[in-house]
């Protein structure tokens, strides 16, 4: 089954304790992205990756890191989490970059990770 | 900065009522447009998308949207809603501009449909 998976689904942690949220897709997609969802703000893009070893900042990258060493995985790293990073996080992937109008570039979303930083 | 505005944050309807959710974006160039739905406790699912061609787009579950370029709008419609349409709806825009690969979301509209 084609899907985007995220782990963990729920996480409660404390300020400053490094954590990683994993994201994996089995559709051989080139483009992957991380979003955070906050009430009244919709989804905001944190980082995205056009392909292996190619990453770039989204709109709210502060406090986050990503890596793309393999095509299927795109982990989100919080080196020193703070309470303002408490949010619902979604990973997404698409076949090609979003600006490619010739490709079927619908984004497929993972189930979400609810993170609470105390 | 580019932005997407959804006019209504909360909408309450009775079953069989008609639905129209507004979406406007602020970008003068070429765009791809999307509507996503998020049912309670679930991830986002694509309702419909517009890339080019016929500005009236039909999606899943009886939803449709009309792209009006002159108004920078992409409103979502459904003639008769059902209780199962209770969800949060997000409009999103991709700007087609050399290498720009961000998907910008609106703040969302929570729809509650009462039996």
mmCIF file with all atom_site columns, C-alpha atoms in Angstrom:
data_model
loop_
_atom_site.group_PDB
_atom_site.id
_atom_site.type_symbol
_atom_site.label_atom_id
_atom_site.label_alt_id
_atom_site.label_comp_id
_atom_site.label_asym_id
_atom_site.label_entity_id
_atom_site.label_seq_id
_atom_site.pdbx_PDB_ins_code
_atom_site.Cartn_x
_atom_site.Cartn_y
_atom_site.Cartn_z
_atom_site.occupancy
_atom_site.B_iso_or_equiv
_atom_site.pdbx_formal_charge
_atom_site.auth_seq_id
_atom_site.auth_comp_id
_atom_site.auth_asym_id
_atom_site.auth_atom_id
_atom_site.pdbx_PDB_model_num
ATOM 1   C CA . UNK A 1 1   ? 0.000   0.000  0.000   1.00 0.00 ? 1   UNK A CA 1
ATOM 2   C CA . UNK A 1 2   ? 1.326   3.416  -1.021  1.00 0.00 ? 2   UNK A CA 1
ATOM 3   C CA . UNK A 1 3   ? 1.744   5.517  2.065   1.00 0.00 ? 3   UNK A CA 1
ATOM 4   C CA . UNK A 1 4   ? 3.670   8.001  4.145   1.00 0.00 ? 4   UNK A CA 1
ATOM 5   C CA . UNK A 1 5   ? 4.453   6.819  7.657   1.00 0.00 ? 5   UNK A CA 1
ATOM 6   C CA . UNK A 1 6   ? 5.558   8.838  10.653  1.00 0.00 ? 6   UNK A CA 1
ATOM 7   C CA . UNK A 1 7   ? 6.888   7.782  14.029  1.00 0.00 ? 7   UNK A CA 1
ATOM 8   C CA . UNK A 1 8   ? 6.121   8.347  16.760  1.00 0.00 ? 8   UNK A CA 1
ATOM 9   C CA . UNK A 1 9   ? 2.487   9.354  16.468  1.00 0.00 ? 9   UNK A CA 1
ATOM 10  C CA . UNK A 1 10  ? 2.452   10.938 19.914  1.00 0.00 ? 10  UNK A CA 1
ATOM 11  C CA . UNK A 1 11  ? 5.365   12.299 21.910  1.00 0.00 ? 11  UNK A CA 1
ATOM 12  C CA . UNK A 1 12  ? 5.617   14.174 25.177  1.00 0.00 ? 12  UNK A CA 1
ATOM 13  C CA . UNK A 1 13  ? 9.064   15.463 26.014  1.00 0.00 ? 13  UNK A CA 1
ATOM 14  C CA . UNK A 1 14  ? 10.814  18.127 28.049  1.00 0.00 ? 14  UNK A CA 1
ATOM 15  C CA . UNK A 1 15  ? 12.563  21.303 27.008  1.00 0.00 ? 15  UNK A CA 1
ATOM 16  C CA . UNK A 1 16  ? 16.026  20.734 25.605  1.00 0.00 ? 16  UNK A CA 1
ATOM 17  C CA . UNK A 1 17  ? 15.875  16.987 25.088  1.00 0.00 ? 17  UNK A CA 1
ATOM 18  C CA . UNK A 1 18  ? 16.827  16.232 21.486  1.00 0.00 ? 18  UNK A CA 1
ATOM 19  C CA . UNK A 1 19  ? 14.282  14.275 19.492  1.00 0.00 ? 19  UNK A CA 1
ATOM 20  C CA . UNK A 1 20  ? 13.771  12.934 15.995  1.00 0.00 ? 20  UNK A CA 1
ATOM 21  C CA . UNK A 1 21  ? 10.505  12.331 14.197  1.00 0.00 ? 21  UNK A CA 1
ATOM 22  C CA . UNK A 1 22  ? 10.895  9.887  11.353  1.00 0.00 ? 22  UNK A CA 1
ATOM 23  C CA . UNK A 1 23  ? 9.110   10.031 8.029   1.00 0.00 ? 23  UNK A CA 1
ATOM 24  C CA . UNK A 1 24  ? 9.199   7.382  5.348   1.00 0.00 ? 24  UNK A CA 1
ATOM 25  C CA . UNK A 1 25  ? 7.430   6.988  2.001   1.00 0.00 ? 25  UNK A CA 1
ATOM 26  C CA . UNK A 1 26  ? 7.279   3.934  -0.243  1.00 0.00 ? 26  UNK A CA 1
ATOM 27  C CA . UNK A 1 27  ? 6.238   5.672  -3.470  1.00 0.00 ? 27  UNK A CA 1
ATOM 28  C CA . UNK A 1 28  ? 9.696   6.583  -4.762  1.00 0.00 ? 28  UNK A CA 1
ATOM 29  C CA . UNK A 1 29  ? 8.767   10.244 -4.481  1.00 0.00 ? 29  UNK A CA 1
ATOM 30  C CA . UNK A 1 30  ? 11.439  12.844 -5.039  1.00 0.00 ? 30  UNK A CA 1
ATOM 31  C CA . UNK A 1 31  ? 9.851   15.664 -3.063  1.00 0.00 ? 31  UNK A CA 1
ATOM 32  C CA . UNK A 1 32  ? 9.288   15.484 0.693   1.00 0.00 ? 32  UNK A CA 1
ATOM 33  C CA . UNK A 1 33  ? 8.229   18.128 3.142   1.00 0.00 ? 33  UNK A CA 1
ATOM 34  C CA . UNK A 1 34  ? 7.480   18.807 6.791   1.00 0.00 ? 34  UNK A CA 1
ATOM 35  C CA . UNK A 1 35  ? 4.628   20.985 8.074   1.00 0.00 ? 35  UNK A CA 1
ATOM 36  C CA . UNK A 1 36  ? 3.399   22.009 11.452  1.00 0.00 ? 36  UNK A CA 1
ATOM 37  C CA . UNK A 1 37  ? -0.272  22.607 12.092  1.00 0.00 ? 37  UNK A CA 1
ATOM 38  C CA . UNK A 1 38  ? -1.404  25.074 14.727  1.00 0.00 ? 38  UNK A CA 1
ATOM 39  C CA . UNK A 1 39  ? -4.953  26.257 15.461  1.00 0.00 ? 39  UNK A CA 1
ATOM 40  C CA . UNK A 1 40  ? -5.922  29.288 13.415  1.00 0.00 ? 40  UNK A CA 1
ATOM 41  C CA . UNK A 1 41  ? -2.707  29.181 11.397  1.00 0.00 ? 41  UNK A CA 1
ATOM 42  C CA . UNK A 1 42  ? -3.305  26.216 9.129   1.00 0.00 ? 42  UNK A CA 1
ATOM 43  C CA . UNK A 1 43  ? -0.256  24.296 8.012   1.00 0.00 ? 43  UNK A CA 1
ATOM 44  C CA . UNK A 1 44  ? 3.090   25.985 7.693   1.00 0.00 ? 44  UNK A CA 1
ATOM 45  C CA . UNK A 1 45  ? 6.007   24.476 5.882   1.00 0.00 ? 45  UNK A CA 1
ATOM 46  C CA . UNK A 1 46  ? 9.130   23.842 7.950   1.00 0.00 ? 46  UNK A CA 1
ATOM 47  C CA . UNK A 1 47  ? 11.557  22.289 5.468   1.00 0.00 ? 47  UNK A CA 1
ATOM 48  C CA . UNK A 1 48  ? 11.347  20.549 2.165   1.00 0.00 ? 48  UNK A CA 1
ATOM 49  C CA . UNK A 1 49  ? 13.583  18.361 0.060   1.00 0.00 ? 49  UNK A CA 1
ATOM 50  C CA . UNK A 1 50  ? 13.650  18.155 -3.713  1.00 0.00 ? 50  UNK A CA 1
ATOM 51  C CA . UNK A 1 51  ? 15.705  14.971 -3.715  1.00 0.00 ? 51  UNK A CA 1
ATOM 52  C CA . UNK A 1 52  ? 18.475  13.122 -1.891  1.00 0.00 ? 52  UNK A CA 1
ATOM 53  C CA . UNK A 1 53  ? 20.915  15.540 -0.255  1.00 0.00 ? 53  UNK A CA 1
ATOM 54  C CA . UNK A 1 54  ? 18.862  18.542 -1.425  1.00 0.00 ? 54  UNK A CA 1
ATOM 55  C CA . UNK A 1 55  ? 16.968  20.360 1.324   1.00 0.00 ? 55  UNK A CA 1
ATOM 56  C CA . UNK A 1 56  ? 15.724  23.894 1.771   1.00 0.00 ? 56  UNK A CA 1
ATOM 57  C CA . UNK A 1 57  ? 13.949  26.029 4.321   1.00 0.00 ? 57  UNK A CA 1
ATOM 58  C CA . UNK A 1 58  ? 10.238  26.543 4.341   1.00 0.00 ? 58  UNK A CA 1
ATOM 59  C CA . UNK A 1 59  ? 8.465   29.340 6.144   1.00 0.00 ? 59  UNK A CA 1
ATOM 60  C CA . UNK A 1 60  ? 9.167   28.352 9.760   1.00 0.00 ? 60  UNK A CA 1
ATOM 61  C CA . UNK A 1 61  ? 12.543  26.520 9.865   1.00 0.00 ? 61  UNK A CA 1
ATOM 62  C CA . UNK A 1 62  ? 13.885  27.966 13.138  1.00 0.00 ? 62  UNK A CA 1
ATOM 63  C CA . UNK A 1 63  ? 14.619  25.286 15.716  1.00 0.00 ? 63  UNK A CA 1
ATOM 64  C CA . UNK A 1 64  ? 14.432  22.403 13.261  1.00 0.00 ? 64  UNK A CA 1
ATOM 65  C CA . UNK A 1 65  ? 16.845  20.384 11.178  1.00 0.00 ? 65  UNK A CA 1
ATOM 66  C CA . UNK A 1 66  ? 16.288  17.806 8.480   1.00 0.00 ? 66  UNK A CA 1
ATOM 67  C CA . UNK A 1 67  ? 18.340  15.390 6.443   1.00 0.00 ? 67  UNK A CA 1
ATOM 68  C CA . UNK A 1 68  ? 17.720  13.441 3.261   1.00 0.00 ? 68  UNK A CA 1
ATOM 69  C CA . UNK A 1 69  ? 20.306  10.699 2.976   1.00 0.00 ? 69  UNK A CA 1
ATOM 70  C CA . UNK A 1 70  ? 17.945  8.247  1.323   1.00 0.00 ? 70  UNK A CA 1
ATOM 71  C CA . UNK A 1 71  ? 15.094  8.923  -1.049  1.00 0.00 ? 71  UNK A CA 1
ATOM 72  C CA . UNK A 1 72  ? 12.473  7.293  1.133   1.00 0.00 ? 72  UNK A CA 1
ATOM 73  C CA . UNK A 1 73  ? 13.337  8.908  4.495   1.00 0.00 ? 73  UNK A CA 1
ATOM 74  C CA . UNK A 1 74  ? 13.130  12.497 5.661   1.00 0.00 ? 74  UNK A CA 1
ATOM 75  C CA . UNK A 1 75  ? 13.575  12.797 9.439   1.00 0.00 ? 75  UNK A CA 1
ATOM 76  C CA . UNK A 1 76  ? 12.776  15.967 11.348  1.00 0.00 ? 76  UNK A CA 1
ATOM 77  C CA . UNK A 1 77  ? 15.199  16.775 14.137  1.00 0.00 ? 77  UNK A CA 1
ATOM 78  C CA . UNK A 1 78  ? 14.611  19.073 17.081  1.00 0.00 ? 78  UNK A CA 1
ATOM 79  C CA . UNK A 1 79  ? 18.018  19.596 18.665  1.00 0.00 ? 79  UNK A CA 1
ATOM 80  C CA . UNK A 1 80  ? 16.707  21.501 21.684  1.00 0.00 ? 80  UNK A CA 1
ATOM 81  C CA . UNK A 1 81  ? 12.914  21.479 21.751  1.00 0.00 ? 81  UNK A CA 1
ATOM 82  C CA . UNK A 1 82  ? 11.040  24.348 23.342  1.00 0.00 ? 82  UNK A CA 1
ATOM 83  C CA . UNK A 1 83  ? 7.377   24.676 24.384  1.00 0.00 ? 83  UNK A CA 1
ATOM 84  C CA . UNK A 1 84  ? 6.570   26.801 21.328  1.00 0.00 ? 84  UNK A CA 1
ATOM 85  C CA . UNK A 1 85  ? 7.307   23.745 19.204  1.00 0.00 ? 85  UNK A CA 1
ATOM 86  C CA . UNK A 1 86  ? 4.333   21.963 20.712  1.00 0.00 ? 86  UNK A CA 1
ATOM 87  C CA . UNK A 1 87  ? 2.288   21.243 17.622  1.00 0.00 ? 87  UNK A CA 1
ATOM 88  C CA . UNK A 1 88  ? 0.917   18.680 15.219  1.00 0.00 ? 88  UNK A CA 1
ATOM 89  C CA . UNK A 1 89  ? 3.500   17.744 12.601  1.00 0.00 ? 89  UNK A CA 1
ATOM 90  C CA . UNK A 1 90  ? 2.834   16.315 9.170   1.00 0.00 ? 90  UNK A CA 1
ATOM 91  C CA . UNK A 1 91  ? 5.226   14.853 6.680   1.00 0.00 ? 91  UNK A CA 1
ATOM 92  C CA . UNK A 1 92  ? 4.248   14.826 3.016   1.00 0.00 ? 92  UNK A CA 1
ATOM 93  C CA . UNK A 1 93  ? 5.684   13.602 -0.250  1.00 0.00 ? 93  UNK A CA 1
ATOM 94  C CA . UNK A 1 94  ? 5.012   14.028 -3.935  1.00 0.00 ? 94  UNK A CA 1
ATOM 95  C CA . UNK A 1 95  ? 6.367   12.564 -7.128  1.00 0.00 ? 95  UNK A CA 1
ATOM 96  C CA . UNK A 1 96  ? 8.108   15.734 -8.220  1.00 0.00 ? 96  UNK A CA 1
ATOM 97  C CA . UNK A 1 97  ? 8.613   19.246 -7.001  1.00 0.00 ? 97  UNK A CA 1
ATOM 98  C CA . UNK A 1 98  ? 5.510   21.301 -6.548  1.00 0.00 ? 98  UNK A CA 1
ATOM 99  C CA . UNK A 1 99  ? 6.373   23.737 -9.318  1.00 0.00 ? 99  UNK A CA 1
ATOM 100 C CA . UNK A 1 100 ? 6.332   20.967 -11.895 1.00 0.00 ? 100 UNK A CA 1
ATOM 101 C CA . UNK A 1 101 ? 3.021   21.285 -13.675 1.00 0.00 ? 101 UNK A CA 1
ATOM 102 C CA . UNK A 1 102 ? 3.700   18.374 -15.976 1.00 0.00 ? 102 UNK A CA 1
ATOM 103 C CA . UNK A 1 103 ? 3.857   15.835 -13.230 1.00 0.00 ? 103 UNK A CA 1
ATOM 104 C CA . UNK A 1 104 ? 1.163   14.548 -10.982 1.00 0.00 ? 104 UNK A CA 1
ATOM 105 C CA . UNK A 1 105 ? 2.476   16.476 -8.031  1.00 0.00 ? 105 UNK A CA 1
ATOM 106 C CA . UNK A 1 106 ? -0.230  15.907 -5.474  1.00 0.00 ? 106 UNK A CA 1
ATOM 107 C CA . UNK A 1 107 ? 1.211   15.727 -1.982  1.00 0.00 ? 107 UNK A CA 1
ATOM 108 C CA . UNK A 1 108 ? 0.441   12.681 0.105   1.00 0.00 ? 108 UNK A CA 1
ATOM 109 C CA . UNK A 1 109 ? 0.369   13.294 3.831   1.00 0.00 ? 109 UNK A CA 1
ATOM 110 C CA . UNK A 1 110 ? 1.410   11.113 6.714   1.00 0.00 ? 110 UNK A CA 1
ATOM 111 C CA . UNK A 1 111 ? -0.868  10.503 9.729   1.00 0.00 ? 111 UNK A CA 1
ATOM 112 C CA . UNK A 1 112 ? 0.715   13.221 11.850  1.00 0.00 ? 112 UNK A CA 1
ATOM 113 C CA . UNK A 1 113 ? 2.798   13.380 15.011  1.00 0.00 ? 113 UNK A CA 1
ATOM 114 C CA . UNK A 1 114 ? 1.412   15.216 18.001  1.00 0.00 ? 114 UNK A CA 1
ATOM 115 C CA . UNK A 1 115 ? 4.321   16.668 19.939  1.00 0.00 ? 115 UNK A CA 1
ATOM 116 C CA . UNK A 1 116 ? 4.090   18.234 23.380  1.00 0.00 ? 116 UNK A CA 1
ATOM 117 C CA . UNK A 1 117 ? 7.142   19.961 24.843  1.00 0.00 ? 117 UNK A CA 1
ATOM 118 C CA . UNK A 1 118 ? 6.900   20.652 28.558  1.00 0.00 ? 118 UNK A CA 1
ATOM 119 C CA . UNK B 2 1   ? 4.558   37.881 0.948   1.00 0.00 ? 1   UNK B CA 1
ATOM 120 C CA . UNK B 2 2   ? 2.298   35.371 -0.700  1.00 0.00 ? 2   UNK B CA 1
ATOM 121 C CA . UNK B 2 3   ? -0.700  34.334 1.351   1.00 0.00 ? 3   UNK B CA 1
ATOM 122 C CA . UNK B 2 4   ? -3.909  32.340 1.218   1.00 0.00 ? 4   UNK B CA 1
ATOM 123 C CA . UNK B 2 5   ? -7.049  33.627 2.911   1.00 0.00 ? 5   UNK B CA 1
ATOM 124 C CA . UNK B 2 6   ? -10.021 31.543 3.874   1.00 0.00 ? 6   UNK B CA 1
ATOM 125 C CA . UNK B 2 7   ? -12.963 33.746 4.645   1.00 0.00 ? 7   UNK B CA 1
ATOM 126 C CA . UNK B 2 8   ? -14.748 31.666 7.222   1.00 0.00 ? 8   UNK B CA 1
ATOM 127 C CA . UNK B 2 9   ? -13.088 30.013 10.176  1.00 0.00 ? 9   UNK B CA 1
ATOM 128 C CA . UNK B 2 10  ? -16.205 28.197 11.357  1.00 0.00 ? 10  UNK B CA 1
ATOM 129 C CA . UNK B 2 11  ? -19.284 27.211 9.388   1.00 0.00 ? 11  UNK B CA 1
ATOM 130 C CA . UNK B 2 12  ? -22.330 25.427 10.778  1.00 0.00 ? 12  UNK B CA 1
ATOM 131 C CA . UNK B 2 13  ? -24.889 23.925 8.429   1.00 0.00 ? 13  UNK B CA 1
ATOM 132 C CA . UNK B 2 14  ? -27.797 21.560 8.519   1.00 0.00 ? 14  UNK B CA 1
ATOM 133 C CA . UNK B 2 15  ? -27.780 18.462 6.360   1.00 0.00 ? 15  UNK B CA 1
ATOM 134 C CA . UNK B 2 16  ? -28.852 19.090 2.764   1.00 0.00 ? 16  UNK B CA 1
ATOM 135 C CA . UNK B 2 17  ? -27.811 22.736 2.917   1.00 0.00 ? 17  UNK B CA 1
ATOM 136 C CA . UNK B 2 18  ? -25.517 24.071 0.236   1.00 0.00 ? 18  UNK B CA 1
ATOM 137 C CA . UNK B 2 19  ? -21.909 24.873 1.020   1.00 0.00 ? 19  UNK B CA 1
ATOM 138 C CA . UNK B 2 20  ? -19.525 27.454 -0.311  1.00 0.00 ? 20  UNK B CA 1
ATOM 139 C CA . UNK B 2 21  ? -16.147 28.076 1.292   1.00 0.00 ? 21  UNK B CA 1
ATOM 140 C CA . UNK B 2 22  ? -14.150 31.038 0.114   1.00 0.00 ? 22  UNK B CA 1
ATOM 141 C CA . UNK B 2 23  ? -10.453 31.027 -0.729  1.00 0.00 ? 23  UNK B CA 1
ATOM 142 C CA . UNK B 2 24  ? -8.362  33.877 -2.077  1.00 0.00 ? 24  UNK B CA 1
ATOM 143 C CA . UNK B 2 25  ? -4.662  34.017 -2.726  1.00 0.00 ? 25  UNK B CA 1
ATOM 144 C CA . UNK B 2 26  ? -2.268  36.885 -3.203  1.00 0.00 ? 26  UNK B CA 1
ATOM 145 C CA . UNK B 2 27  ? -0.011  36.131 -6.127  1.00 0.00 ? 27  UNK B CA 1
ATOM 146 C CA . UNK B 2 28  ? -0.198  37.458 -9.646  1.00 0.00 ? 28  UNK B CA 1
ATOM 147 C CA . UNK B 2 29  ? 1.588   34.628 -11.397 1.00 0.00 ? 29  UNK B CA 1
ATOM 148 C CA . UNK B 2 30  ? 0.729   31.085 -12.327 1.00 0.00 ? 30  UNK B CA 1
ATOM 149 C CA . UNK B 2 31  ? -0.521  28.861 -9.554  1.00 0.00 ? 31  UNK B CA 1
ATOM 150 C CA . UNK B 2 32  ? -1.630  25.347 -8.776  1.00 0.00 ? 32  UNK B CA 1
ATOM 151 C CA . UNK B 2 33  ? -4.599  25.269 -6.426  1.00 0.00 ? 33  UNK B CA 1
ATOM 152 C CA . UNK B 2 34  ? -5.757  22.615 -4.005  1.00 0.00 ? 34  UNK B CA 1
ATOM 153 C CA . UNK B 2 35  ? -8.440  21.884 -1.459  1.00 0.00 ? 35  UNK B CA 1
ATOM 154 C CA . UNK B 2 36  ? -7.634  19.412 1.281   1.00 0.00 ? 36  UNK B CA 1
ATOM 155 C CA . UNK B 2 37  ? -9.951  17.960 3.906   1.00 0.00 ? 37  UNK B CA 1
ATOM 156 C CA . UNK B 2 38  ? -9.025  16.783 7.368   1.00 0.00 ? 38  UNK B CA 1
ATOM 157 C CA . UNK B 2 39  ? -11.592 14.612 9.136   1.00 0.00 ? 39  UNK B CA 1
ATOM 158 C CA . UNK B 2 40  ? -11.405 14.558 12.934  1.00 0.00 ? 40  UNK B CA 1
ATOM 159 C CA . UNK B 2 41  ? -8.254  12.801 14.063  1.00 0.00 ? 41  UNK B CA 1
ATOM 160 C CA . UNK B 2 42  ? -7.081  12.050 10.548  1.00 0.00 ? 42  UNK B CA 1
ATOM 161 C CA . UNK B 2 43  ? -4.458  13.331 8.145   1.00 0.00 ? 43  UNK B CA 1
ATOM 162 C CA . UNK B 2 44  ? -5.065  15.574 5.184   1.00 0.00 ? 44  UNK B CA 1
ATOM 163 C CA . UNK B 2 45  ? -6.668  14.164 2.086   1.00 0.00 ? 45  UNK B CA 1
ATOM 164 C CA . UNK B 2 46  ? -6.864  15.818 -1.296  1.00 0.00 ? 46  UNK B CA 1
ATOM 165 C CA . UNK B 2 47  ? -10.391 16.842 -2.304  1.00 0.00 ? 47  UNK B CA 1
ATOM 166 C CA . UNK B 2 48  ? -9.560  18.378 -5.648  1.00 0.00 ? 48  UNK B CA 1
ATOM 167 C CA . UNK B 2 49  ? -6.888  20.297 -7.514  1.00 0.00 ? 49  UNK B CA 1
ATOM 168 C CA . UNK B 2 50  ? -6.568  22.756 -10.347 1.00 0.00 ? 50  UNK B CA 1
ATOM 169 C CA . UNK B 2 51  ? -3.495  22.899 -12.569 1.00 0.00 ? 51  UNK B CA 1
ATOM 170 C CA . UNK B 2 52  ? -4.845  24.234 -15.852 1.00 0.00 ? 52  UNK B CA 1
ATOM 171 C CA . UNK B 2 53  ? -7.745  23.960 -18.284 1.00 0.00 ? 53  UNK B CA 1
ATOM 172 C CA . UNK B 2 54  ? -11.411 24.042 -17.258 1.00 0.00 ? 54  UNK B CA 1
ATOM 173 C CA . UNK B 2 55  ? -11.657 26.375 -14.266 1.00 0.00 ? 55  UNK B CA 1
ATOM 174 C CA . UNK B 2 56  ? -14.512 24.343 -12.817 1.00 0.00 ? 56  UNK B CA 1
ATOM 175 C CA . UNK B 2 57  ? -12.948 21.378 -11.114 1.00 0.00 ? 57  UNK B CA 1
ATOM 176 C CA . UNK B 2 58  ? -14.803 18.389 -9.753  1.00 0.00 ? 58  UNK B CA 1
ATOM 177 C CA . UNK B 2 59  ? -13.380 16.422 -6.868  1.00 0.00 ? 59  UNK B CA 1
ATOM 178 C CA . UNK B 2 60  ? -14.319 13.525 -4.671  1.00 0.00 ? 60  UNK B CA 1
ATOM 179 C CA . UNK B 2 61  ? -17.468 13.197 -2.577  1.00 0.00 ? 61  UNK B CA 1
ATOM 180 C CA . UNK B 2 62  ? -19.470 15.643 -4.679  1.00 0.00 ? 62  UNK B CA 1
ATOM 181 C CA . UNK B 2 63  ? -17.233 18.656 -4.098  1.00 0.00 ? 63  UNK B CA 1
ATOM 182 C CA . UNK B 2 64  ? -16.315 21.115 -6.809  1.00 0.00 ? 64  UNK B CA 1
ATOM 183 C CA . UNK B 2 65  ? -14.344 24.329 -6.988  1.00 0.00 ? 65  UNK B CA 1
ATOM 184 C CA . UNK B 2 66  ? -14.150 27.188 -9.421  1.00 0.00 ? 66  UNK B CA 1
ATOM 185 C CA . UNK B 2 67  ? -10.954 29.037 -10.248 1.00 0.00 ? 67  UNK B CA 1
ATOM 186 C CA . UNK B 2 68  ? -11.623 32.689 -11.067 1.00 0.00 ? 68  UNK B CA 1
ATOM 187 C CA . UNK B 2 69  ? -8.289  34.124 -12.104 1.00 0.00 ? 69  UNK B CA 1
ATOM 188 C CA . UNK B 2 70  ? -9.460  37.742 -12.151 1.00 0.00 ? 70  UNK B CA 1
ATOM 189 C CA . UNK B 2 71  ? -10.564 37.451 -8.529  1.00 0.00 ? 71  UNK B CA 1
ATOM 190 C CA . UNK B 2 72  ? -7.634  35.313 -7.361  1.00 0.00 ? 72  UNK B CA 1
ATOM 191 C CA . UNK B 2 73  ? -10.217 32.954 -5.938  1.00 0.00 ? 73  UNK B CA 1
ATOM 192 C CA . UNK B 2 74  ? -10.760 29.213 -5.724  1.00 0.00 ? 74  UNK B CA 1
ATOM 193 C CA . UNK B 2 75  ? -14.001 28.675 -3.836  1.00 0.00 ? 75  UNK B CA 1
ATOM 194 C CA . UNK B 2 76  ? -15.153 25.236 -2.781  1.00 0.00 ? 76  UNK B CA 1
ATOM 195 C CA . UNK B 2 77  ? -18.782 24.215 -3.232  1.00 0.00 ? 77  UNK B CA 1
ATOM 196 C CA . UNK B 2 78  ? -21.091 21.332 -2.541  1.00 0.00 ? 78  UNK B CA 1
ATOM 197 C CA . UNK B 2 79  ? -24.814 21.481 -3.362  1.00 0.00 ? 79  UNK B CA 1
ATOM 198 C CA . UNK B 2 80  ? -25.993 19.344 -0.453  1.00 0.00 ? 80  UNK B CA 1
ATOM 199 C CA . UNK B 2 81  ? -23.833 18.570 2.561   1.00 0.00 ? 81  UNK B CA 1
ATOM 200 C CA . UNK B 2 82  ? -24.013 15.490 4.720   1.00 0.00 ? 82  UNK B CA 1
ATOM 201 C CA . UNK B 2 83  ? -23.197 14.913 8.369   1.00 0.00 ? 83  UNK B CA 1
ATOM 202 C CA . UNK B 2 84  ? -20.102 13.006 7.217   1.00 0.00 ? 84  UNK B CA 1
ATOM 203 C CA . UNK B 2 85  ? -18.732 16.219 5.666   1.00 0.00 ? 85  UNK B CA 1
ATOM 204 C CA . UNK B 2 86  ? -17.983 17.522 9.146   1.00 0.00 ? 86  UNK B CA 1
ATOM 205 C CA . UNK B 2 87  ? -14.261 18.272 8.938   1.00 0.00 ? 87  UNK B CA 1
ATOM 206 C CA . UNK B 2 88  ? -11.712 21.009 8.540   1.00 0.00 ? 88  UNK B CA 1
ATOM 207 C CA . UNK B 2 89  ? -11.072 22.243 5.014   1.00 0.00 ? 89  UNK B CA 1
ATOM 208 C CA . UNK B 2 90  ? -7.848  23.806 3.814   1.00 0.00 ? 90  UNK B CA 1
ATOM 209 C CA . UNK B 2 91  ? -7.185  25.735 0.651   1.00 0.00 ? 91  UNK B CA 1
ATOM 210 C CA . UNK B 2 92  ? -3.586  25.597 -0.571  1.00 0.00 ? 92  UNK B CA 1
ATOM 211 C CA . UNK B 2 93  ? -1.581  27.206 -3.347  1.00 0.00 ? 93  UNK B CA 1
ATOM 212 C CA . UNK B 2 94  ? 1.667   26.365 -5.079  1.00 0.00 ? 94  UNK B CA 1
ATOM 213 C CA . UNK B 2 95  ? 3.353   29.184 -6.896  1.00 0.00 ? 95  UNK B CA 1
ATOM 214 C CA . UNK B 2 96  ? 4.713   28.216 -10.293 1.00 0.00 ? 96  UNK B CA 1
ATOM 215 C CA . UNK B 2 97  ? 7.857   30.262 -10.315 1.00 0.00 ? 97  UNK B CA 1
ATOM 216 C CA . UNK B 2 98  ? 11.209  28.788 -11.264 1.00 0.00 ? 98  UNK B CA 1
ATOM 217 C CA . UNK B 2 99  ? 12.250  26.552 -8.449  1.00 0.00 ? 99  UNK B CA 1
ATOM 218 C CA . UNK B 2 100 ? 9.632   27.734 -5.970  1.00 0.00 ? 100 UNK B CA 1
ATOM 219 C CA . UNK B 2 101 ? 8.431   24.629 -4.273  1.00 0.00 ? 101 UNK B CA 1
ATOM 220 C CA . UNK B 2 102 ? 6.387   25.695 -1.331  1.00 0.00 ? 102 UNK B CA 1
ATOM 221 C CA . UNK B 2 103 ? 2.789   24.841 -0.668  1.00 0.00 ? 103 UNK B CA 1
ATOM 222 C CA . UNK B 2 104 ? 1.039   27.678 1.156   1.00 0.00 ? 104 UNK B CA 1
ATOM 223 C CA . UNK B 2 105 ? -2.027  26.819 3.194   1.00 0.00 ? 105 UNK B CA 1
ATOM 224 C CA . UNK B 2 106 ? -4.892  28.921 4.381   1.00 0.00 ? 106 UNK B CA 1
ATOM 225 C CA . UNK B 2 107 ? -5.814  28.881 8.065   1.00 0.00 ? 107 UNK B CA 1
ATOM 226 C CA . UNK B 2 108 ? -8.604  26.391 7.498   1.00 0.00 ? 108 UNK B CA 1
ATOM 227 C CA . UNK B 2 109 ? -12.386 26.363 7.840   1.00 0.00 ? 109 UNK B CA 1
ATOM 228 C CA . UNK B 2 110 ? -14.067 24.112 10.356  1.00 0.00 ? 110 UNK B CA 1
ATOM 229 C CA . UNK B 2 111 ? -17.356 22.798 9.025   1.00 0.00 ? 111 UNK B CA 1
ATOM 230 C CA . UNK B 2 112 ? -19.926 21.275 11.340  1.00 0.00 ? 112 UNK B CA 1
ATOM 231 C CA . UNK B 2 113 ? -22.953 19.643 9.741   1.00 0.00 ? 113 UNK B CA 1
ATOM 232 C CA . UNK B 2 114 ? -25.916 18.946 11.986  1.00 0.00 ? 114 UNK B CA 1
ATOM 233 C CA . UNK B 2 115 ? -28.358 16.137 11.200  1.00 0.00 ? 115 UNK B CA 1
#
